[in-house]
PDB file of C-alpha atoms in Angstrom:
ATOM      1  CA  UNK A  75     145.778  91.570 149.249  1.00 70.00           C
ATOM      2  CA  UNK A  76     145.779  91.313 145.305  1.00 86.00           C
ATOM      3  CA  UNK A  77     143.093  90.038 143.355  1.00 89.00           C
ATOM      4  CA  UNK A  78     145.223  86.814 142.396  1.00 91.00           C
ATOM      5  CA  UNK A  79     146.163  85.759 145.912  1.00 88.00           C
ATOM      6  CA  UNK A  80     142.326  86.319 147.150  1.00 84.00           C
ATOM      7  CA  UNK A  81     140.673  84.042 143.770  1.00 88.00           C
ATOM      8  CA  UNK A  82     143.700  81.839 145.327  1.00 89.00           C
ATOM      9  CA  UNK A  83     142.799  81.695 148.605  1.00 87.00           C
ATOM     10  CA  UNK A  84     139.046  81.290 147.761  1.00 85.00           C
ATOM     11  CA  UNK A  85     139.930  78.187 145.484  1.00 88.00           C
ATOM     12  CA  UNK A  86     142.008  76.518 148.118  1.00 87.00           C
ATOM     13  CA  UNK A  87     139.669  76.998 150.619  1.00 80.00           C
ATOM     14  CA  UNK A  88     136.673  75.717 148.421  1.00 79.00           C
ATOM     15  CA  UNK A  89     138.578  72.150 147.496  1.00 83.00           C
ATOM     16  CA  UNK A  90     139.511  72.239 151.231  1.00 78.00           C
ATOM     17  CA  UNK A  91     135.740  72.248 152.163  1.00 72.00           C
ATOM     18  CA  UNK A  92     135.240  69.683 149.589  1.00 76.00           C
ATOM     19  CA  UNK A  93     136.657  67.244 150.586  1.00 84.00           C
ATOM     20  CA  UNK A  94     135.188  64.804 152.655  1.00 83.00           C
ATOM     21  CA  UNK A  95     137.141  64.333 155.985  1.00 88.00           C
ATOM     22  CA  UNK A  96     137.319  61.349 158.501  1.00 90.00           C
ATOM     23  CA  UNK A  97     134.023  63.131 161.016  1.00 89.00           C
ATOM     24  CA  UNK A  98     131.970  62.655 157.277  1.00 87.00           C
ATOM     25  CA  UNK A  99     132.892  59.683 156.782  1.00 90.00           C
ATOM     26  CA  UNK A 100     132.012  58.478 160.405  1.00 92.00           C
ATOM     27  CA  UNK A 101     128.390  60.237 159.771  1.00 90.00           C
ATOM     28  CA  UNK A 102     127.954  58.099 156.492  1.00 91.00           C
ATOM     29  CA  UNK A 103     128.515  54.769 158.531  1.00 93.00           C
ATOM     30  CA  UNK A 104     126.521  55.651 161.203  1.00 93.00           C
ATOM     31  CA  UNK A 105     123.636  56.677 159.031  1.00 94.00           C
ATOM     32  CA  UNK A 106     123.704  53.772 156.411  1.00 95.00           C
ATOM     33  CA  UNK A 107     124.438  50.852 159.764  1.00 95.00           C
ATOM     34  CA  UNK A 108     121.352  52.630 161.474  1.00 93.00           C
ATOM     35  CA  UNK A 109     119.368  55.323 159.661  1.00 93.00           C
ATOM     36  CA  UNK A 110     118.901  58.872 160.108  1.00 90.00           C
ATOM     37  CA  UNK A 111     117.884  58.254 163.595  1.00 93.00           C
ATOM     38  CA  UNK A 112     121.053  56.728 164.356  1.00 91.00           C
ATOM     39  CA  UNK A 113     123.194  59.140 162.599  1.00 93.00           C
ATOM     40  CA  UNK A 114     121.325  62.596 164.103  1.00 94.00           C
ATOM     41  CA  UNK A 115     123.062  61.829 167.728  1.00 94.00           C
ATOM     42  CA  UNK A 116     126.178  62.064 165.794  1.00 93.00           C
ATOM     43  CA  UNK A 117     125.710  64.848 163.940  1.00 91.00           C
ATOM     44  CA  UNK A 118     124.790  66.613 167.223  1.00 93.00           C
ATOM     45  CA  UNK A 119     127.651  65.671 169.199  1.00 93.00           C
ATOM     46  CA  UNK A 120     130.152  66.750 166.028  1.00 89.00           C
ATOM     47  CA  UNK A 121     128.426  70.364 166.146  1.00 89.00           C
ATOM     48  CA  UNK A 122     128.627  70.827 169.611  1.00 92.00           C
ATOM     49  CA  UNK A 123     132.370  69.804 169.626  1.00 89.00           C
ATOM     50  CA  UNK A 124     133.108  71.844 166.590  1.00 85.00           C
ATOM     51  CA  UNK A 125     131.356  74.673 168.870  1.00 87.00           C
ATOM     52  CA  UNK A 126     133.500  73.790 171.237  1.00 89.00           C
ATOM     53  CA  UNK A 127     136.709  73.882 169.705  1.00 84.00           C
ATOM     54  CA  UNK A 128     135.537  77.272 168.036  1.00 80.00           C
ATOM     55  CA  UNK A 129     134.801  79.365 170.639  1.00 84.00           C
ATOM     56  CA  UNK A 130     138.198  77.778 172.715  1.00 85.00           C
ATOM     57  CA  UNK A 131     140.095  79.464 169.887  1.00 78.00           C
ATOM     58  CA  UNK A 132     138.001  82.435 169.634  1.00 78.00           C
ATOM     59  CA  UNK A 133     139.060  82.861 173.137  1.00 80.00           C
ATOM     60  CA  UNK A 134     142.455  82.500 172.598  1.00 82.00           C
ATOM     61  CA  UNK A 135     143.286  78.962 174.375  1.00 78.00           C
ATOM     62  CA  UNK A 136     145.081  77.512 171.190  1.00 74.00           C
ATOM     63  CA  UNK A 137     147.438  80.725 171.310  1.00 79.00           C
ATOM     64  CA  UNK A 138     148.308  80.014 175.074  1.00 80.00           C
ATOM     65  CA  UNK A 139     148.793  76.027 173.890  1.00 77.00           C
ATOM     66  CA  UNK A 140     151.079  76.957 171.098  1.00 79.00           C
ATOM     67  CA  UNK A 141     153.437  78.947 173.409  1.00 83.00           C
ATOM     68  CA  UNK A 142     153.376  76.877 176.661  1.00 82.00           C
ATOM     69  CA  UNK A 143     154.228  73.646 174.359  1.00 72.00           C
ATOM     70  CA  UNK A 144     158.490  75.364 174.040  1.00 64.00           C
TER      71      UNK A 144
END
């Protein structure tokens, strides 16, 4: 991989992270309707199902998905 394609693939990725997707936004109404205490639950549950979803691809489940769905 060049030097160009990798500071490319760094940017992307960087504005990717950026921006604020629909499981942030969810966290900012929960935590402005009810506080922090409100809000931790929720941030709990959305890192155990990103752990979730993770280690099912780590393990190779979204492979078998992708060729069962023909």
């Amino acid at each position: 991989m060049t030097i160009e394609t990798w500071l490319a693939f760094a940017l992307a990725s960087l504005i990717a992270v950026m921006i604020p997707g629909p499981v942030v936004v969810f966290i900012l109404g929960r935590s402005l309707s009810g506080g922090w205490r409100a809000a931790l639950p929720t941030v709990g549950g959305v890192a155990l199902g990103d752990t979730v979803a993770l280690l099912t691809s780590l393990a190779g489940l979204g492979a078998l998905l992708a060729a069962s769905a023909a």
